[in-house]
Short mmCIF file of N, CA and C in Angstrom, two decimals:
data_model
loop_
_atom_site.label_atom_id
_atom_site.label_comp_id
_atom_site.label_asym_id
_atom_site.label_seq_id
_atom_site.Cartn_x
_atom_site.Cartn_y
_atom_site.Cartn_z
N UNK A 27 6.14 3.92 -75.85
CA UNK A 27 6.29 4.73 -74.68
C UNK A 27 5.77 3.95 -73.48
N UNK A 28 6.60 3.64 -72.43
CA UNK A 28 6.03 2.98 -71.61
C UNK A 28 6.22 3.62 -70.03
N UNK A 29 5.24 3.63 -69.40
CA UNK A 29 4.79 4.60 -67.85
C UNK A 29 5.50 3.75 -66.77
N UNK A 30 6.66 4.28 -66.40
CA UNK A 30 7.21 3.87 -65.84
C UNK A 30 6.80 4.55 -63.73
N UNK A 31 6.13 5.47 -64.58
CA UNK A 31 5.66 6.07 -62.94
C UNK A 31 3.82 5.71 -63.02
N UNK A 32 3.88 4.78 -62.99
CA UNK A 32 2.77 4.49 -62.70
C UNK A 32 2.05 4.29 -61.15
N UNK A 33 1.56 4.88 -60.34
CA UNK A 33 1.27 4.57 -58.87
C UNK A 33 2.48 5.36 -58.05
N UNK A 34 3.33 6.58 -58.55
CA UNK A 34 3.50 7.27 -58.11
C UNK A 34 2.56 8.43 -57.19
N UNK A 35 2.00 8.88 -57.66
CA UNK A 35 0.84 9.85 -57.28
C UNK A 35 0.29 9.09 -55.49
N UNK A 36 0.10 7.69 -55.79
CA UNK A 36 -0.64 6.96 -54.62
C UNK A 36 0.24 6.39 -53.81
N UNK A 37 1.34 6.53 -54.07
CA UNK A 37 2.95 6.32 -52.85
C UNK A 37 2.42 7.42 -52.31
N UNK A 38 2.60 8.32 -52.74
CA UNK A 38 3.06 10.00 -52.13
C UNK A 38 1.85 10.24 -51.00
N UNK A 39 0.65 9.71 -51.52
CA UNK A 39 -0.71 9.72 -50.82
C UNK A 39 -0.65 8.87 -49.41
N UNK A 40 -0.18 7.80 -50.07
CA UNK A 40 0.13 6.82 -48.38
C UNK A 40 1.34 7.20 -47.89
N UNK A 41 2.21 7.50 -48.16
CA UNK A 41 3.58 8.61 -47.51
C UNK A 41 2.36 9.33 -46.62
N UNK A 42 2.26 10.46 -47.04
CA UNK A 42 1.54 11.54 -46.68
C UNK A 42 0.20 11.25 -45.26
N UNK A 43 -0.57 10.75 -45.89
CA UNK A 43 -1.47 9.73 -44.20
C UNK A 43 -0.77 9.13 -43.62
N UNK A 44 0.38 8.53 -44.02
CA UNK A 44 1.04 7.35 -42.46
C UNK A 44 1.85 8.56 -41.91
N UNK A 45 2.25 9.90 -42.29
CA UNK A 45 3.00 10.18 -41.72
C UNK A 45 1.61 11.82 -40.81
N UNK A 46 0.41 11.48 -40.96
CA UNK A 46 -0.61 12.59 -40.31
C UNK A 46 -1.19 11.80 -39.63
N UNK A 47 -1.19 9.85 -39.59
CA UNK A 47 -1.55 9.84 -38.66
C UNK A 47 -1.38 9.33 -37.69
N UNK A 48 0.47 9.40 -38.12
CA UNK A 48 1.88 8.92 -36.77
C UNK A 48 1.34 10.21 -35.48
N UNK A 49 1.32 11.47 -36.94
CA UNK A 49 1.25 12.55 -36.63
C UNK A 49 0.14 12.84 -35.43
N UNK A 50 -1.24 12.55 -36.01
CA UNK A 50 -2.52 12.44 -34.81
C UNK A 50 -2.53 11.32 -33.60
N UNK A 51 -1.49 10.47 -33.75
CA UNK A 51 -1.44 9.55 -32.55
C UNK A 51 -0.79 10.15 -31.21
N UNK A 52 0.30 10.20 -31.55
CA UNK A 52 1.22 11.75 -30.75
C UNK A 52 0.73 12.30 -30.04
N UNK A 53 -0.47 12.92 -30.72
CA UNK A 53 -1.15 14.35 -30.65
C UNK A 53 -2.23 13.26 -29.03
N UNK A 54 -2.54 12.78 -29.94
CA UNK A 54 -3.85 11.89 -28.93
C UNK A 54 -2.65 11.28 -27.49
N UNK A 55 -1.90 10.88 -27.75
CA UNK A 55 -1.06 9.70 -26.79
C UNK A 55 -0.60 11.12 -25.72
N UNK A 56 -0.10 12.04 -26.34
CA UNK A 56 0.12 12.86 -25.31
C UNK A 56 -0.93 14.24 -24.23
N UNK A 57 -2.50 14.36 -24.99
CA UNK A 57 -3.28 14.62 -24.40
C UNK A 57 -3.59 13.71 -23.34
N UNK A 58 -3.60 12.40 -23.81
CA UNK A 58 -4.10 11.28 -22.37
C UNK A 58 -3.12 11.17 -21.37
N UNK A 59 -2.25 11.56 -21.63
CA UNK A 59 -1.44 11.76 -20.76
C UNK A 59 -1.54 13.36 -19.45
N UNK A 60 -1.93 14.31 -20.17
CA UNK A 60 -2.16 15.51 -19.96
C UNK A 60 -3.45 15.58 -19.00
N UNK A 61 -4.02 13.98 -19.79
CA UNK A 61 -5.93 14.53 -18.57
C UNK A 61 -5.57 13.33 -17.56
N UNK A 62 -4.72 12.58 -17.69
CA UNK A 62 -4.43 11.63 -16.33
C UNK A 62 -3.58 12.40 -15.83
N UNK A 63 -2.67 13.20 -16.06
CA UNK A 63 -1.82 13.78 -15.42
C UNK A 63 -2.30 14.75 -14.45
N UNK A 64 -4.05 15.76 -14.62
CA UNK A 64 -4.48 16.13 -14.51
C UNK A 64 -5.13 15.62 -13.43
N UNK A 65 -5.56 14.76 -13.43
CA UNK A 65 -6.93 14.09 -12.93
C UNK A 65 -6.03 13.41 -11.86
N UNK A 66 -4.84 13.17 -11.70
CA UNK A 66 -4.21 12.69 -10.79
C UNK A 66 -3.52 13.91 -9.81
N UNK A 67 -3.75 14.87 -10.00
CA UNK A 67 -3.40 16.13 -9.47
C UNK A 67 -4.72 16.41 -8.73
N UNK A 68 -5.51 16.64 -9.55
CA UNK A 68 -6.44 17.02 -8.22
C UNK A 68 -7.25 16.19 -7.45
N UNK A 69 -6.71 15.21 -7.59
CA UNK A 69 -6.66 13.82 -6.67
C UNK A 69 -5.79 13.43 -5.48
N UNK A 70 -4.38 14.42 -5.69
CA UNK A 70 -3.66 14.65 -4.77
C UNK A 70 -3.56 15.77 -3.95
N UNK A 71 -4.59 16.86 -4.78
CA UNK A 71 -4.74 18.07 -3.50
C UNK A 71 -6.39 17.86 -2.62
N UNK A 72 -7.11 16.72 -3.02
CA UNK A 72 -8.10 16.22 -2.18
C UNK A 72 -6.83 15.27 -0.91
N UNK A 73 -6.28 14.85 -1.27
CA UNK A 73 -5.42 13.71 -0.28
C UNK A 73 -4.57 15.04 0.63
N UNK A 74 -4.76 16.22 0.20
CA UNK A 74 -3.77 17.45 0.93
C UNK A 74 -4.41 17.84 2.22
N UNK A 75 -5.81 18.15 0.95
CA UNK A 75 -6.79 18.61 2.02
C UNK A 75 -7.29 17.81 3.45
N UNK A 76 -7.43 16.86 2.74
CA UNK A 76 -7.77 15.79 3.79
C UNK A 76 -6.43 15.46 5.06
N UNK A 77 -5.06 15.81 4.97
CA UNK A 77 -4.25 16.03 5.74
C UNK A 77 -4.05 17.14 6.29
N UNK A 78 -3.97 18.37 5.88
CA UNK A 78 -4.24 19.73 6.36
C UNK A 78 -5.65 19.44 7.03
N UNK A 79 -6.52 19.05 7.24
CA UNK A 79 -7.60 19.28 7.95
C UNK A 79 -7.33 18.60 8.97
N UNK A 80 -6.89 17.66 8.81
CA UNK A 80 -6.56 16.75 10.25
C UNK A 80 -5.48 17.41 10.93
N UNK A 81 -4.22 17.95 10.65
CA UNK A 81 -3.33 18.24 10.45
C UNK A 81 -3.73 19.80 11.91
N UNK A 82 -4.72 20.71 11.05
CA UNK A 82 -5.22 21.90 11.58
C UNK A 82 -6.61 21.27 12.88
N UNK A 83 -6.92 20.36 13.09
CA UNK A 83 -7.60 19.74 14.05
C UNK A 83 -7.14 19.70 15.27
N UNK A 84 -5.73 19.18 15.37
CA UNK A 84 -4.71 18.40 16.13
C UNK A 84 -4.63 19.82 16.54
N UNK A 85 -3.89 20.48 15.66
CA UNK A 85 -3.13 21.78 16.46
C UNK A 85 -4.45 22.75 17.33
N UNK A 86 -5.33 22.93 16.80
CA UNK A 86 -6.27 23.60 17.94
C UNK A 86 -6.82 23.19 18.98
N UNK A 87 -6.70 21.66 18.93
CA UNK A 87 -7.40 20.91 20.29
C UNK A 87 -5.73 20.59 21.07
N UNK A 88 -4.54 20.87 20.33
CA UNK A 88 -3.32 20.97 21.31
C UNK A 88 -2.95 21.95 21.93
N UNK A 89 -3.25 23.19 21.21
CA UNK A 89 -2.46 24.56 21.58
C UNK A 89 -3.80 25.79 21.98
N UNK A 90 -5.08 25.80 20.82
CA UNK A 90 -5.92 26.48 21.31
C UNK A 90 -7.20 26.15 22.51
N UNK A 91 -7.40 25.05 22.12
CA UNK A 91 -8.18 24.47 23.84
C UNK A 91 -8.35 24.86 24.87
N UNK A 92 -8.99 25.18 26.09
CA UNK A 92 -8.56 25.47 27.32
C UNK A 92 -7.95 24.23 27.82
N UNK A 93 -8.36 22.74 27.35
CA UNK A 93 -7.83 21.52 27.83
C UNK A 93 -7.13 21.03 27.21
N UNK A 94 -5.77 20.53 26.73
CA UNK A 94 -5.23 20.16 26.10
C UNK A 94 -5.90 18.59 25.94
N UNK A 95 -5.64 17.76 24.43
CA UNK A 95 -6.22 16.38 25.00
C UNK A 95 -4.57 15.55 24.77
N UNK A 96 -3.64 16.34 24.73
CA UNK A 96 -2.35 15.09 24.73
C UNK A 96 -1.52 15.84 26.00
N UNK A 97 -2.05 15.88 27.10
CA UNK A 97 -1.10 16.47 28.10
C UNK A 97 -0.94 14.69 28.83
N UNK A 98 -0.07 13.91 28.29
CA UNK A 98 0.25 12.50 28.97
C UNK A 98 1.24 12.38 29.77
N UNK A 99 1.79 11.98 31.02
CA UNK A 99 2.66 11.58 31.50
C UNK A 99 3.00 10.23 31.28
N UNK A 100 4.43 10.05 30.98
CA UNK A 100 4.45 8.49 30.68
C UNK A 100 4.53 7.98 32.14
N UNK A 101 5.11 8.53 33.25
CA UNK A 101 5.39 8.26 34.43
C UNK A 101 4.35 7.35 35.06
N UNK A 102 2.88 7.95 34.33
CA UNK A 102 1.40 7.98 35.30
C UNK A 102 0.83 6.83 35.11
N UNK A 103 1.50 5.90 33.64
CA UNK A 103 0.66 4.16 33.49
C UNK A 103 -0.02 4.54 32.58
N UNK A 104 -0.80 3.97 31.81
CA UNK A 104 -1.58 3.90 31.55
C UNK A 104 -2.84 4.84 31.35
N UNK A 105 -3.09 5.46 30.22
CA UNK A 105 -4.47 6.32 31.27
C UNK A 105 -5.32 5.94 29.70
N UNK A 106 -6.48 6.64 29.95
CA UNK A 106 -7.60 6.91 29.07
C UNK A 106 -7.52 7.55 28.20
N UNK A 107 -6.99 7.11 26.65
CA UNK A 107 -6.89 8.19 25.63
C UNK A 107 -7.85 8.99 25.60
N UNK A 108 -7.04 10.41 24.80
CA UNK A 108 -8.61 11.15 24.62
C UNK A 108 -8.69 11.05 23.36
N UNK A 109 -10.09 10.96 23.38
CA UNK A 109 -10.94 10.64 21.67
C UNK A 109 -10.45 12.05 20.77
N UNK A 110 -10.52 12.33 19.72
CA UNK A 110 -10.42 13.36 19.12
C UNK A 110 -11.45 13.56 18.04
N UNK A 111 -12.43 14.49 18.62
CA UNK A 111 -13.58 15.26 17.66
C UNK A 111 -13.31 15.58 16.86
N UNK A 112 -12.60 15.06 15.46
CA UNK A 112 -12.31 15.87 14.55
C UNK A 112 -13.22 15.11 13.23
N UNK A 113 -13.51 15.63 12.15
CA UNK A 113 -14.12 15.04 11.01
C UNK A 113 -15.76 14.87 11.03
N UNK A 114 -15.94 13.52 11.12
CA UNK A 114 -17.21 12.92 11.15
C UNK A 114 -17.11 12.16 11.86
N UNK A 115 -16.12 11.88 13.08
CA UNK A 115 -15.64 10.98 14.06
C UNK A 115 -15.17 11.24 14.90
N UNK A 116 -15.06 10.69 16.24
CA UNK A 116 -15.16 10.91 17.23
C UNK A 116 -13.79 9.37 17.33
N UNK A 117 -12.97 9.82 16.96
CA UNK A 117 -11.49 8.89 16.81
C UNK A 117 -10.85 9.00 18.02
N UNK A 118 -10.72 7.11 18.58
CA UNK A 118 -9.91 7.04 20.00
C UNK A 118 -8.64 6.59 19.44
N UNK A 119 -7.82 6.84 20.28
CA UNK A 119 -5.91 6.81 19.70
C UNK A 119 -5.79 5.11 20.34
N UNK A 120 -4.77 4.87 19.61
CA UNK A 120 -3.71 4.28 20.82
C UNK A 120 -2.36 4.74 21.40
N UNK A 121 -2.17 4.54 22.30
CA UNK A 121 -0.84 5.06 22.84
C UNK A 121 0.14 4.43 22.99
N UNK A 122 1.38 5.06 22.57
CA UNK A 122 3.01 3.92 22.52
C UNK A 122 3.76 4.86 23.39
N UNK A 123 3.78 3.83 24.68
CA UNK A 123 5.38 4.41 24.98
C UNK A 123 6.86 3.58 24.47
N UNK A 124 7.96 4.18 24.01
CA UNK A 124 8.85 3.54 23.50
C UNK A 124 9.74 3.58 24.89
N UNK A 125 10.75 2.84 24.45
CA UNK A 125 11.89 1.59 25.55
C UNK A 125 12.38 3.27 25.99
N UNK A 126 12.46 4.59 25.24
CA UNK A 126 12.36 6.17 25.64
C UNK A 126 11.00 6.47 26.30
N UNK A 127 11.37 6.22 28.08
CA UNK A 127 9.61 6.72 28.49
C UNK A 127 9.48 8.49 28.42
N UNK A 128 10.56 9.16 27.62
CA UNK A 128 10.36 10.60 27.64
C UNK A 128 9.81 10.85 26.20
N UNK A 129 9.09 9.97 25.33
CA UNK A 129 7.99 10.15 24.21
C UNK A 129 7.18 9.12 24.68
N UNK A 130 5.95 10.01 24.56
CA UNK A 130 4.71 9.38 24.06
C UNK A 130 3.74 9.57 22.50
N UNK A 131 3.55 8.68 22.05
CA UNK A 131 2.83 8.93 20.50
C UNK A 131 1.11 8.61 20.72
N UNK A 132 1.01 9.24 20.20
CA UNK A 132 -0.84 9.46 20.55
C UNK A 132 -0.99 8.48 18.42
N UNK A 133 -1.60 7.79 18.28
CA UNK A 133 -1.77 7.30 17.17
C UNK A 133 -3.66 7.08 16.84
N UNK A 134 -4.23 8.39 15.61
CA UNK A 134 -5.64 8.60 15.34
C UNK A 134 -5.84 7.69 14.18
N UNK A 135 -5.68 6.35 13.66
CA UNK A 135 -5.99 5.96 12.24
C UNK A 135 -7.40 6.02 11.77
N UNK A 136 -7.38 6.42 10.74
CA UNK A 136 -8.73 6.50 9.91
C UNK A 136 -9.72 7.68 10.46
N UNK A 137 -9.17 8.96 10.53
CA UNK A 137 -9.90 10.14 10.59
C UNK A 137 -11.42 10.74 9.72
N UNK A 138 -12.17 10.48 9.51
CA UNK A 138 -12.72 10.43 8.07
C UNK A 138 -13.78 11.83 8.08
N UNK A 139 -13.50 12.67 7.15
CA UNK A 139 -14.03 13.78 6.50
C UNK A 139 -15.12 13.82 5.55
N UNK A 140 -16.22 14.26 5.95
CA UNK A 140 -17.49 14.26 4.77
C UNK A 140 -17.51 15.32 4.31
N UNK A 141 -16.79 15.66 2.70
CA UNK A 141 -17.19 17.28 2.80
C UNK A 141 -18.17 16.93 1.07
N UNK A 142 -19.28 16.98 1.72
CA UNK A 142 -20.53 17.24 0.50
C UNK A 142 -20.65 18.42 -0.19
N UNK A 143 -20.68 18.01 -0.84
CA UNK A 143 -21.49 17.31 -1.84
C UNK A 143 -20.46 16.03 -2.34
N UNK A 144 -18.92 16.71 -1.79
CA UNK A 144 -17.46 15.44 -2.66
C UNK A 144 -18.13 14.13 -1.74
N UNK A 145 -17.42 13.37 -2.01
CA UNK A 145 -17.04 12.34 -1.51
C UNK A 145 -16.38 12.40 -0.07
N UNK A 146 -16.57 11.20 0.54
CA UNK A 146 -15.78 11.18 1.93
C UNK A 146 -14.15 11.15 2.01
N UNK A 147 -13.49 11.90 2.23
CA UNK A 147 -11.68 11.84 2.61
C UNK A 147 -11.39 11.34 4.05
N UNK A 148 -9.85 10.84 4.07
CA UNK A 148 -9.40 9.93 5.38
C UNK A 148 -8.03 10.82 5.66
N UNK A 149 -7.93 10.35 7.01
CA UNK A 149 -6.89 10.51 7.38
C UNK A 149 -6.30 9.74 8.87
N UNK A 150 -4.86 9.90 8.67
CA UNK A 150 -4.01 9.25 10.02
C UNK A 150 -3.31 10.16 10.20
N UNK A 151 -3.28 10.33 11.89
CA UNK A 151 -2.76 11.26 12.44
C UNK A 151 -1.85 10.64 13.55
N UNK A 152 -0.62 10.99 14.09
CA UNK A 152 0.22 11.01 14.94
C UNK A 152 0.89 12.09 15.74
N UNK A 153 0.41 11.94 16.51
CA UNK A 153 1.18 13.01 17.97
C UNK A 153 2.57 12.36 18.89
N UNK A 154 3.62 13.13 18.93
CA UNK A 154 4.61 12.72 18.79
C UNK A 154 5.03 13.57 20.68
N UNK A 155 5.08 13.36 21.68
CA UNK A 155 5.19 14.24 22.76
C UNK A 155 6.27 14.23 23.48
N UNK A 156 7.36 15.20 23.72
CA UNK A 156 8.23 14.76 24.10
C UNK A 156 8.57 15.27 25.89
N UNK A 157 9.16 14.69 26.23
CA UNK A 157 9.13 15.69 27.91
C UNK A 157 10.23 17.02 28.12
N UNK A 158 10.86 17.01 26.85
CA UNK A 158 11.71 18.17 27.04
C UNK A 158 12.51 18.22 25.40
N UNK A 159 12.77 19.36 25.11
CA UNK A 159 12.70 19.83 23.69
C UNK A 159 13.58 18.89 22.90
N UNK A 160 13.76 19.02 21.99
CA UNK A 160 14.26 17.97 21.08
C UNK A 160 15.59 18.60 19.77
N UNK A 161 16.78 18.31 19.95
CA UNK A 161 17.43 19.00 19.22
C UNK A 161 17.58 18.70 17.95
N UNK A 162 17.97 19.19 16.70
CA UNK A 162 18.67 20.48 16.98
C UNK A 162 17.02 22.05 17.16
N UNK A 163 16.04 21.56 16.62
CA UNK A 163 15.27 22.39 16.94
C UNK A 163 14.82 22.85 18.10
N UNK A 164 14.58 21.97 19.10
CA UNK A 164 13.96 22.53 20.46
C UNK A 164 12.18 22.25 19.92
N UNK A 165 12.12 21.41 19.30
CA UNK A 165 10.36 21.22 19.24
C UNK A 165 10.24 19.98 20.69
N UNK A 166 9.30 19.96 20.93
CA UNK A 166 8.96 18.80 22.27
C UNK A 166 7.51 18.38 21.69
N UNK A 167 6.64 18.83 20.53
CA UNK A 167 5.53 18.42 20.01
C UNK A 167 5.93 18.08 18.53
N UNK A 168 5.57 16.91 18.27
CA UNK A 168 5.60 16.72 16.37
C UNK A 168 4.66 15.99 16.27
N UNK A 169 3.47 16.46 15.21
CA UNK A 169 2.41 16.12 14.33
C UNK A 169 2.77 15.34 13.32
N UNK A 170 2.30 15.12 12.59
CA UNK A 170 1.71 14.21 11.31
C UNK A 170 0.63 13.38 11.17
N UNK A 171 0.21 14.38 9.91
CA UNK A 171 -1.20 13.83 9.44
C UNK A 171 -0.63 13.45 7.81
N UNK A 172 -1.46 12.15 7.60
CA UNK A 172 -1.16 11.41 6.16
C UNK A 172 -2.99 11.49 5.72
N UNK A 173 -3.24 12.32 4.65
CA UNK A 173 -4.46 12.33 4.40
C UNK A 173 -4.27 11.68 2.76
N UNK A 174 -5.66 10.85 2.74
CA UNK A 174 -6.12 10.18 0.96
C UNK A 174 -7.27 10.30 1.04
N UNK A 175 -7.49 10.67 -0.40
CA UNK A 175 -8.44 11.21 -1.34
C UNK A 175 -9.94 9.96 -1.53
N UNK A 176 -9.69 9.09 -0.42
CA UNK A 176 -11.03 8.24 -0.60
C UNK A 176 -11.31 8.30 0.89
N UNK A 177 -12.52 6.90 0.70
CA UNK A 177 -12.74 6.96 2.37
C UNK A 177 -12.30 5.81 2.88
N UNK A 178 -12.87 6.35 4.54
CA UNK A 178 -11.53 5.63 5.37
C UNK A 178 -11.28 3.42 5.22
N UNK A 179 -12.96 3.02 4.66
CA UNK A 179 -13.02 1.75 4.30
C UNK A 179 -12.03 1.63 3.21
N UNK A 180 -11.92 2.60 2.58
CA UNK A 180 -11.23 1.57 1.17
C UNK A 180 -9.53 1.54 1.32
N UNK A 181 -9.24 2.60 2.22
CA UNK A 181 -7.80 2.81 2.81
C UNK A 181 -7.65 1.34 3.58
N UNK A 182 -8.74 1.01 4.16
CA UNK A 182 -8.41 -0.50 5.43
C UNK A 182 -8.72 -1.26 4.11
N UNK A 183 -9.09 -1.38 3.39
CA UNK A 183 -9.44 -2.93 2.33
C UNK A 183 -7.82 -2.93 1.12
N UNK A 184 -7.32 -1.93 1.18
CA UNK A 184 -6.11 -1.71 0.25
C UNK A 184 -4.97 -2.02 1.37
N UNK A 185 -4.92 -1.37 2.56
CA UNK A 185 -3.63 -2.32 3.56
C UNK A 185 -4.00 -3.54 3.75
N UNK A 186 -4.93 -3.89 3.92
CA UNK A 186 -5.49 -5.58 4.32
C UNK A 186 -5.40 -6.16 3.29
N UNK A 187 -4.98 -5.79 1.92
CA UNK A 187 -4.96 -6.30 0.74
C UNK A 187 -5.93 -7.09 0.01
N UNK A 188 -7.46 -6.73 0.56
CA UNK A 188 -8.76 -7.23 0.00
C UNK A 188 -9.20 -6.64 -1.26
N UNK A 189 -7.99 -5.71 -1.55
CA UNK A 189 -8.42 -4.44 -2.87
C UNK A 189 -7.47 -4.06 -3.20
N UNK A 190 -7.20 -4.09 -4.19
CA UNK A 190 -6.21 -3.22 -5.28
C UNK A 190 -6.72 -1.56 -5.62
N UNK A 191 -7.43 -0.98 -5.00
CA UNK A 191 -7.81 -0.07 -5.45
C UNK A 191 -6.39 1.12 -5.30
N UNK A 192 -6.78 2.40 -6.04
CA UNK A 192 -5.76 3.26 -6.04
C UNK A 192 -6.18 4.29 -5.82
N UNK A 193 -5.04 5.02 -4.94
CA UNK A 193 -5.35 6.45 -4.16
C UNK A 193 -4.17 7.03 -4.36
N UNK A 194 -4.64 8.44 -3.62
CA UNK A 194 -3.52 9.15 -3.61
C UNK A 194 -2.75 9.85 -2.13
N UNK A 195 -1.92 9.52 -1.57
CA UNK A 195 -1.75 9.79 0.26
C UNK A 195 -0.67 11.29 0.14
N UNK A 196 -1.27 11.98 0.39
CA UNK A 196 0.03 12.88 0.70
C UNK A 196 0.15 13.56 2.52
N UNK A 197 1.15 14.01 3.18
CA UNK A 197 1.31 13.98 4.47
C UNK A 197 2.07 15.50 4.37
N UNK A 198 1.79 15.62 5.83
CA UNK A 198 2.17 17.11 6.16
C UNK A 198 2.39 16.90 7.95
N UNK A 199 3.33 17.58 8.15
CA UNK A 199 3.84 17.54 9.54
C UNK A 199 4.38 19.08 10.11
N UNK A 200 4.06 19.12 11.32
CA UNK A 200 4.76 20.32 12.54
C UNK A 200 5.10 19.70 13.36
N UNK A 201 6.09 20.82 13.69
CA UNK A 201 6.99 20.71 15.03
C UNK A 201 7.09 22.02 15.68
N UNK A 202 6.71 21.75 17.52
CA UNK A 202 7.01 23.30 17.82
C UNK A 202 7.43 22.93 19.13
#
């Protein structure tokens, strides 16, 4: 009589683990996916916040103010930007008139937000001014703020390309 199934029993055994722990890799490969997926989300509603705040800055020192600080004539030359109090900074623009002297762009880079206990958030802001409404809407003001989830140094060391570091930018804009 001779055992022809010999080491049957211990196939079936290694069958059985290679296929629980194809099974637990899966399982693992797609949780890490789930907590970066995660962790990169609320990494992008810090980069929101940080644009909505700049975003809601602009519009009350444009519209609620008694002084407006972007009432510019391009006509007038040259004048004295106004700084904008917003954040943890006291941010001076530069100003572009284009080869169109009926826009002026008010330009705030590197806005920067301390909200503690977090970490510091950034932002860039643009004011867009026009001398008479703009079709098809009829806006003559357009905003945009681009806010990221770090601070405003590591945003200048990643365009200057001194850093590879990684962020997250998300932007939000009005028109009225």
């Amino acid at each position: 009589m001779t055992h022809t199934n010999k080491g049957f029993a211990l196939l079936i055994a290694v069958i059985f683990m290679s296929v629980m722990l194809a099974f637990a890799l899966s399982i693992s490969a797609l949780a890490l996916k789930q907590v970066t997926l995660s962790s990169s989300a609320v990494e992008s509603q810090y980069a929101f916040y940080a644009a909505d705040a700049a975003l809601e800055c602009v519009l009350y020192f444009d519209q609620k103010s008694d002084i407006s600080l972007f009432n510019y004539d391009a006509n007038q030359g040259k004048q004295t930007p106004p700084s904008l109090p917003c954040g943890d900074s006291n941010t001076s623009p530069s100003i572009q008139t284009l080869a169109n002297p009926d826009v002026v762009i008010f330009s705030y880079p590197r806005v920067e937000f301390n909200t503690s206990p977090n970490p510091r958030y950034c932002a860039d802001i643009k004011i867009y001014k026009y001398r008479s409404p703009q079709a098809p809407t009829k806006y003559s003001t357009f905003l945009f703020a681009q806010g990221y989830n770090v601070p405003c140094d590591t945003v200048d060391k990643v365009t200057s390309g001194a850093s590879a570091a990684r962020f997250a930018a998300r932007g939000l804009q009005a028109s009225y």
